[in-house]
mmCIF file of C-alpha atoms and ligand atoms in Angstrom:
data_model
loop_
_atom_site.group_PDB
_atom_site.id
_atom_site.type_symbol
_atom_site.label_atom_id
_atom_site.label_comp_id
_atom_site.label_asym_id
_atom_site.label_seq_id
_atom_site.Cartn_x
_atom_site.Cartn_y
_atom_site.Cartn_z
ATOM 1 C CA UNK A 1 69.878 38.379 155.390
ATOM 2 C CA UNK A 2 72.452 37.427 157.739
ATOM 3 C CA UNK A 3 74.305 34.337 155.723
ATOM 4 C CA UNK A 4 75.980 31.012 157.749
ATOM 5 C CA UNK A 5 77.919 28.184 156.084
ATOM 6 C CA UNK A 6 76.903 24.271 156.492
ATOM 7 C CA UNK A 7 79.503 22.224 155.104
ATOM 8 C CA UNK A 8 78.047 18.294 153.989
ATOM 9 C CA UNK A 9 79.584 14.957 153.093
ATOM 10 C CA UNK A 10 82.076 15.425 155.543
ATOM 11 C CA UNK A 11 84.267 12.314 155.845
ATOM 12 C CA UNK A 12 87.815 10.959 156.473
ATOM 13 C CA UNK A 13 88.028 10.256 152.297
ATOM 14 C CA UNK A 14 86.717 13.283 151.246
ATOM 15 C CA UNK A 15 88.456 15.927 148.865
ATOM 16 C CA UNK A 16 90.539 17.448 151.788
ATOM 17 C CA UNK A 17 92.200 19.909 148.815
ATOM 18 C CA UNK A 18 88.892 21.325 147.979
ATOM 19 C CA UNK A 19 87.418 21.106 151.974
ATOM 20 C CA UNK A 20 90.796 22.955 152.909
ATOM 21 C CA UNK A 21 90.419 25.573 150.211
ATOM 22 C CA UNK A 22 87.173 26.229 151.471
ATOM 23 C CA UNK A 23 88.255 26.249 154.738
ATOM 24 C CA UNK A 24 90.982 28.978 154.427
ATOM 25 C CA UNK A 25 88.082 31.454 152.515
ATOM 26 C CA UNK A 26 85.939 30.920 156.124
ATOM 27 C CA UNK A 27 89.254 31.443 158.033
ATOM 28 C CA UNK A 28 90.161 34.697 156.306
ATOM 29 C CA UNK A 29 86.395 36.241 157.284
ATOM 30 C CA UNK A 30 86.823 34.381 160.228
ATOM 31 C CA UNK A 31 83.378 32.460 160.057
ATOM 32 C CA UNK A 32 82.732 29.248 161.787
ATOM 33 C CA UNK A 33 80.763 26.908 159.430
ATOM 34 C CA UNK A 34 78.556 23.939 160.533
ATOM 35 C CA UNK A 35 80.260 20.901 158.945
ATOM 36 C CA UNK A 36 78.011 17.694 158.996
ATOM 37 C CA UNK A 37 79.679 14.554 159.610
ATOM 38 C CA UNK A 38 79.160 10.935 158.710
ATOM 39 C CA UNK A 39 79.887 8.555 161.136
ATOM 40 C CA UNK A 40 80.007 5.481 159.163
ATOM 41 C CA UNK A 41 80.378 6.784 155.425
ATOM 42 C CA UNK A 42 79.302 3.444 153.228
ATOM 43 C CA UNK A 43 78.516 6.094 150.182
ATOM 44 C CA UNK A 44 80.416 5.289 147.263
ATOM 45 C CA UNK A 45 80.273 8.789 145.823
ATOM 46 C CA UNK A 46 82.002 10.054 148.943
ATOM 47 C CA UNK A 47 84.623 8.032 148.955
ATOM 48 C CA UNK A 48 87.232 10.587 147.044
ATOM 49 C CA UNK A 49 91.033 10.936 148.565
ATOM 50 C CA UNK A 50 91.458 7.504 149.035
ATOM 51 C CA UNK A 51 94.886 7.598 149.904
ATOM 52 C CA UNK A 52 96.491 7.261 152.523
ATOM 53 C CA UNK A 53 97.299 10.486 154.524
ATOM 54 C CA UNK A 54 98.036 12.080 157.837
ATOM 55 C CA UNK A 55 94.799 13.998 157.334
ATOM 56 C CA UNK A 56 92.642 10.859 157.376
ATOM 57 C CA UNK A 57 93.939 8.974 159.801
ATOM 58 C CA UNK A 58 93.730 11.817 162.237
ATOM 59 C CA UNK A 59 90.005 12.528 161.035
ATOM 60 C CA UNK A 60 88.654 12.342 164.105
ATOM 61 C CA UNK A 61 90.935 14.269 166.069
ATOM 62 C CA UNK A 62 90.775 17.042 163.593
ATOM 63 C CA UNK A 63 87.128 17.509 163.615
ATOM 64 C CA UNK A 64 87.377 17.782 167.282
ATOM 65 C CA UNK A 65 90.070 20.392 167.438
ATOM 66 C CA UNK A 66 87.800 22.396 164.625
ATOM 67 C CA UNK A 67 85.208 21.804 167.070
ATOM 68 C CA UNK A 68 87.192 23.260 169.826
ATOM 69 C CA UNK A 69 88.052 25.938 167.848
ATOM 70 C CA UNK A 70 84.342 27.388 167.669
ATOM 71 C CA UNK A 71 83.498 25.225 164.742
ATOM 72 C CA UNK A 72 79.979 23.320 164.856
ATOM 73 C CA UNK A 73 79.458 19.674 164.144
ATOM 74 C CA UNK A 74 76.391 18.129 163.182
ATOM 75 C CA UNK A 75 75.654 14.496 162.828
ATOM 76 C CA UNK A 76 75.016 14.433 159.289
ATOM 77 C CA UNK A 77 73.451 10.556 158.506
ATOM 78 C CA UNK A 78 75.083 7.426 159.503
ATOM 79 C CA UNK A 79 76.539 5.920 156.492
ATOM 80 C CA UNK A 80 74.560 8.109 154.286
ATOM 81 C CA UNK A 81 73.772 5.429 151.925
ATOM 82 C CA UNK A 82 69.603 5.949 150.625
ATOM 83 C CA UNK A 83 68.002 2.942 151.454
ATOM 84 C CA UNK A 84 64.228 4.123 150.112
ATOM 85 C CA UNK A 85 62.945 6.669 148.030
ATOM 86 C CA UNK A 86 60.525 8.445 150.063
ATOM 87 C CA UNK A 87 60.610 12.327 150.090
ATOM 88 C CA UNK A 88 60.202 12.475 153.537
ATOM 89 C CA UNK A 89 58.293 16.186 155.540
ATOM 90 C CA UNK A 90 60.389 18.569 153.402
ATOM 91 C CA UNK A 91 60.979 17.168 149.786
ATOM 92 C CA UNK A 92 64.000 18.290 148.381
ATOM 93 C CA UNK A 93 65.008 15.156 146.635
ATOM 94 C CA UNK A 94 63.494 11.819 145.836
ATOM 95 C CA UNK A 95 65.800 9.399 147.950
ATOM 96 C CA UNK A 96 66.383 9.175 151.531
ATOM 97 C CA UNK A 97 68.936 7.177 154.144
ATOM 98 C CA UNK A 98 65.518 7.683 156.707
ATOM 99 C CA UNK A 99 62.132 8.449 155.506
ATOM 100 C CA UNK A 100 60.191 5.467 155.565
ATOM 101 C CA UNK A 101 61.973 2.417 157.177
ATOM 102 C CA UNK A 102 59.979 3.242 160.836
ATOM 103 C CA UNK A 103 61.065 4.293 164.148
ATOM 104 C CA UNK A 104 62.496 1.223 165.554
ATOM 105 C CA UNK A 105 64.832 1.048 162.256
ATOM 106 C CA UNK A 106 65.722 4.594 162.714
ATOM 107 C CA UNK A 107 66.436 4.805 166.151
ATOM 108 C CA UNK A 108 68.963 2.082 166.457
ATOM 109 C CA UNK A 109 70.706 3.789 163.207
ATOM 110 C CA UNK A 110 70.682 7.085 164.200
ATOM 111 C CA UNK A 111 71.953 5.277 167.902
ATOM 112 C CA UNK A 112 74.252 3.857 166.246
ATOM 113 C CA UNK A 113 76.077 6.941 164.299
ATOM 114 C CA UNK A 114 75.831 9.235 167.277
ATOM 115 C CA UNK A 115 77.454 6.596 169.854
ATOM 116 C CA UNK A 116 80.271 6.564 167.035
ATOM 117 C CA UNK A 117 80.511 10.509 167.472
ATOM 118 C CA UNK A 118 80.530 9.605 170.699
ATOM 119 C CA UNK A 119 83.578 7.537 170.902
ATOM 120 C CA UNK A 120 85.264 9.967 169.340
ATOM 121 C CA UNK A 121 84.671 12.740 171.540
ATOM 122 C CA UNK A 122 82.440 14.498 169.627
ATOM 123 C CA UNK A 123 79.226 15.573 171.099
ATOM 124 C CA UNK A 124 76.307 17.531 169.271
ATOM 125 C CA UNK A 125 72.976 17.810 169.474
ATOM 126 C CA UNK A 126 72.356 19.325 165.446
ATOM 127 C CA UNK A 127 71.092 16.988 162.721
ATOM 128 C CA UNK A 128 71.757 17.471 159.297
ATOM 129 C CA UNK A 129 69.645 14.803 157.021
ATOM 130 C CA UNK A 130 71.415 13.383 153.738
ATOM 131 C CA UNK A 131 69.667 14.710 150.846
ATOM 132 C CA UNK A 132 67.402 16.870 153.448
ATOM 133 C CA UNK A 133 65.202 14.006 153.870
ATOM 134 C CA UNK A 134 63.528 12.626 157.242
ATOM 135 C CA UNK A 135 59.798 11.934 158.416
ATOM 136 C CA UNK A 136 58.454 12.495 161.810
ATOM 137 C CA UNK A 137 59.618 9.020 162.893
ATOM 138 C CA UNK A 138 63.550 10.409 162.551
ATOM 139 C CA UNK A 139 62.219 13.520 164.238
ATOM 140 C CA UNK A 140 60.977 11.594 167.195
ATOM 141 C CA UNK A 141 63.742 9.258 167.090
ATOM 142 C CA UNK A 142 66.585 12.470 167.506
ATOM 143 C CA UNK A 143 64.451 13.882 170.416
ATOM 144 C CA UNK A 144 64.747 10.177 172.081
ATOM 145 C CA UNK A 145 68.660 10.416 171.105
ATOM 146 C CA UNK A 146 68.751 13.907 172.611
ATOM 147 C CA UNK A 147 68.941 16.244 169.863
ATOM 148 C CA UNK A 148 67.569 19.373 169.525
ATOM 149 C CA UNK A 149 67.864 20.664 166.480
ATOM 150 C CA UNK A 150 68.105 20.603 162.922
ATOM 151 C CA UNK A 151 69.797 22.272 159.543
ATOM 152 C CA UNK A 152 66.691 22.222 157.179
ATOM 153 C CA UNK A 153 63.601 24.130 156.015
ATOM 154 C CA UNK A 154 62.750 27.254 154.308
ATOM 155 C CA UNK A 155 62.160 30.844 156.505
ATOM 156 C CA UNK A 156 64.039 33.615 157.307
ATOM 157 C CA UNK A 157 64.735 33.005 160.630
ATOM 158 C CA UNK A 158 64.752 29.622 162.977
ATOM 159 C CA UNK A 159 61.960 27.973 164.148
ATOM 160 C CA UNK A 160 60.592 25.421 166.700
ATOM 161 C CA UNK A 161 58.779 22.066 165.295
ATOM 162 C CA UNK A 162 57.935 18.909 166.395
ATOM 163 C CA UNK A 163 60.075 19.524 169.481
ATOM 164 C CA UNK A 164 63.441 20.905 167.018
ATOM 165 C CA UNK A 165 64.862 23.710 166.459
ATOM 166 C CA UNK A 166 65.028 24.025 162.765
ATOM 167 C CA UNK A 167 67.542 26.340 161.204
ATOM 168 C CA UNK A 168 66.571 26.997 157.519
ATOM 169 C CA UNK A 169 68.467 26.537 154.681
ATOM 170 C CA UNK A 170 68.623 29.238 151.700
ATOM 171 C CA UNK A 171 66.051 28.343 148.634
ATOM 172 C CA UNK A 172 67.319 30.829 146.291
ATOM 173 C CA UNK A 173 70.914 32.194 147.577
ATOM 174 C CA UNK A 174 70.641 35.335 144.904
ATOM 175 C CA UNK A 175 67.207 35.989 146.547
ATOM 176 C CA UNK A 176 68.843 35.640 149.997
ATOM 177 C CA UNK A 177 71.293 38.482 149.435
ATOM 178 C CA UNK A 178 68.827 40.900 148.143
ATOM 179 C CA UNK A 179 67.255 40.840 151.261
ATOM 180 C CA UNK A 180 68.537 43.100 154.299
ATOM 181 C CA UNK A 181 66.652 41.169 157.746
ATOM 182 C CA UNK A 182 66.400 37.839 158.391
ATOM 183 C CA UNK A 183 68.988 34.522 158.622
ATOM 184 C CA UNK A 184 69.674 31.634 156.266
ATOM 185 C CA UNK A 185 72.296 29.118 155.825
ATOM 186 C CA UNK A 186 74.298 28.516 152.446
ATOM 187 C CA UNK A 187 74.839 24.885 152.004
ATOM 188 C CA UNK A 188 78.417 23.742 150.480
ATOM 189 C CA UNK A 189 79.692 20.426 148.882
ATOM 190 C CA UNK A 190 83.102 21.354 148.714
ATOM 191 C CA UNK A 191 83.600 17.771 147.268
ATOM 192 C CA UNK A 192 81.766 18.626 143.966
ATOM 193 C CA UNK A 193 82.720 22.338 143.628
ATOM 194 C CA UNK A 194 84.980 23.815 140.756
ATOM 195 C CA UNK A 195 87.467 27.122 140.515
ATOM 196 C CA UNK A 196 83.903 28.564 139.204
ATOM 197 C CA UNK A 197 82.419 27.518 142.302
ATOM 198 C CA UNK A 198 85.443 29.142 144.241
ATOM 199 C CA UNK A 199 85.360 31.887 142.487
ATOM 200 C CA UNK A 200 81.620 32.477 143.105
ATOM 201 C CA UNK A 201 82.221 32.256 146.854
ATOM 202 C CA UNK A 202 85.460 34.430 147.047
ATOM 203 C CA UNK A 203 83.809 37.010 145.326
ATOM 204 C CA UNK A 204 80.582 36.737 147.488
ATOM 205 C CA UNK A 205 82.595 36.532 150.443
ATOM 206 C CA UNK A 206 84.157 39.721 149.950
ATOM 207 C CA UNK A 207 80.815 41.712 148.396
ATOM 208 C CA UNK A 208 78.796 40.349 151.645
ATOM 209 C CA UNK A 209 81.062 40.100 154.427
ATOM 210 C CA UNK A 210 79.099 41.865 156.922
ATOM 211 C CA UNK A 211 76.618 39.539 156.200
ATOM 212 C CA UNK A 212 78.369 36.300 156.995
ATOM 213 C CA UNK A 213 78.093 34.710 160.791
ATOM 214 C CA UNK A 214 79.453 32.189 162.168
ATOM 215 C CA UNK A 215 77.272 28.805 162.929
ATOM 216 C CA UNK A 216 77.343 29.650 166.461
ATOM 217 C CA UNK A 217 76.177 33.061 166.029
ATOM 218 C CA UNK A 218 73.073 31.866 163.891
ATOM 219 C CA UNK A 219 72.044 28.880 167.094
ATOM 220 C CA UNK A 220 71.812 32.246 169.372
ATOM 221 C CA UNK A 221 68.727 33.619 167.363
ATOM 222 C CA UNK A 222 65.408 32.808 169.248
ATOM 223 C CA UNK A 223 63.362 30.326 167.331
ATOM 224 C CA UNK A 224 59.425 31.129 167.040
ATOM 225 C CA UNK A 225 56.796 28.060 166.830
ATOM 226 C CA UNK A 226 55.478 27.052 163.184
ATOM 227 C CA UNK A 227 52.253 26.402 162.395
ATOM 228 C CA UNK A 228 50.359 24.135 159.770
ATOM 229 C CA UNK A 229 49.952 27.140 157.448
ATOM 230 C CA UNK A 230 53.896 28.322 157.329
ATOM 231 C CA UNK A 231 54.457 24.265 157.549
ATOM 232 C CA UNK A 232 52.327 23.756 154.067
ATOM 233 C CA UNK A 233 53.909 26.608 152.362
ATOM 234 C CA UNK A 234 57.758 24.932 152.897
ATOM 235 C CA UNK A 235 55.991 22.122 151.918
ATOM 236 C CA UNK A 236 55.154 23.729 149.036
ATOM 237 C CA UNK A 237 58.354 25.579 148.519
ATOM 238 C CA UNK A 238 60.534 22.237 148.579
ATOM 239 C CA UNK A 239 58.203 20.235 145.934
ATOM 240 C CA UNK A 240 58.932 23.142 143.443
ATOM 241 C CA UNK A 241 62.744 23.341 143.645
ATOM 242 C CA UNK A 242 62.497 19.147 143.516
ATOM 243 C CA UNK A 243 60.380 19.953 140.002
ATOM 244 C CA UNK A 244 62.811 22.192 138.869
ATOM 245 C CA UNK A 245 65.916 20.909 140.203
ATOM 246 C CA UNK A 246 65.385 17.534 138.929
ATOM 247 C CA UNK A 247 64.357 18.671 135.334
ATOM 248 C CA UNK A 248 67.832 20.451 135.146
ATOM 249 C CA UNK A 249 69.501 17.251 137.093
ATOM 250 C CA UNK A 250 68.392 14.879 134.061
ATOM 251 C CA UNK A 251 70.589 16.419 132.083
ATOM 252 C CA UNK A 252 73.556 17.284 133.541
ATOM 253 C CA UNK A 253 74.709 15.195 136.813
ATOM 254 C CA UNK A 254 71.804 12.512 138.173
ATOM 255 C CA UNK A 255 74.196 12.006 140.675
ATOM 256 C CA UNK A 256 74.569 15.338 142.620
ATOM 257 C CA UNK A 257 72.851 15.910 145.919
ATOM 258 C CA UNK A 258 71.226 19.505 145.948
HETATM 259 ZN ZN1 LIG B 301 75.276 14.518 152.235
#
């Protein structure tokens, strides 16, 4: 499979050491990631380089430039703070900043965090759910807002739902690379990741690189409708990686966002 990079929990407190490390592997294979960013970050376990910097006070006009540069942004949350529990059309995880407060709720938040893009100069019409979680009312309340599509599901190639453009995310990234057709998208917390993690990537990186595609390259492919049955299956597909995600999670980081 042809392999793209989302970047999450992007904020103006994040680990910039660890996003800028993974930054300079994309820049030497010269891939564009997708980097999802939180307009009002209220999350206390993003809140990371705390101090004061040049970095973070230029946030803003840094994401823009990456943007300029070929990079893509999606609108990832608002403050990315779960407010419910619900699991939401593709359950990943048990928590969600959506899923379940209604469309009138989720409309004016969703308002909200894009009109702070916005004001920033930063314009996109991708979605990128915290935790993967949303329900049909976020759906139809990002069609209202104008967006088009979204970094979620399982498939090998993007497809058309509910009036989005869904670009799947890997389930299994070994799987992934034994396969030679189709598209996925790797998803990175550079905020949690160790030298192990690193290490895993450079040396991926460098087995795969003819694999690896820019963001932009991946929003190209033509996206086919899904129906019910394909629908149920990622359905399906998502419950089991919550079962046996969360049985390892117990036990080593309740915290950690898959
Ligand atoms: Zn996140």
């Amino acid at each position: 499979m042809k392999i793209s990079i989302r970047m999450d929990d992007i904020t103006p407190d994040m680990d910039w050491k660890k996003f800028l490390r993974f930054k300079e592997l994309c820049d030497l294979y010269q891939i564009k990631p997708l980097i999802g960013v939180v307009p009002d970050n209220q999350d206390g376990n993003l809140h990371i380089d705390t101090a004061e910097s040049t970095l973070a006070e230029n946030f803003w006009r840094y994401i823009k430039s990456l943007q300029n540069e070929g990079w893509c942004v999606a609108q990832h949350g608002v403050t990315h703070v779960y407010t419910t529990k619900k699991m939401g059309c593709f359950p990943l995880n048990r928590l969600s900043e959506f899923a379940g407060t209604g469309y009138e709720n989720q409309y004016a938040a969703l308002k909200y965090g894009r009109d702070i893009l916005l004001s920033h100069g930063i314009e996109t019409e991708i979605f990128m759910a915290p935790a993967h979680s949303f329900d049909c009312n976020t759906i139809k309340a990002l069609r209202k807002l104008g967006f088009s599509k979204m970094t979620d599901g399982f498939g090998e190639r993007p497809y058309l739902w509910r009036g989005i453009i869904f670009y799947p995310i890997s389930y299994r990234q070994n799987s992934c690379l034994k396969k030679n057709s189709g598209y996925t998208t790797f998803v990175v917390h550079s905020n949690t990741m160790n030298d192990k993690d690193f290490e895993r990537y450079e040396k991926l990186f460098a087995k795969y690189k003819d694999r690896l595609i820019s963001y932009a390259e991946l929003m190209v492919i033509e996206a086919h409708k899904r129906g019910v049955l394909e629908k149920t299956a990622e359905y399906a597909m998502a419950l089991t990686k919550y079962i046996l995600v969360s049985g390892k999670r117990i036990f080593k980081n309740p915290k950690k966002e898959f």
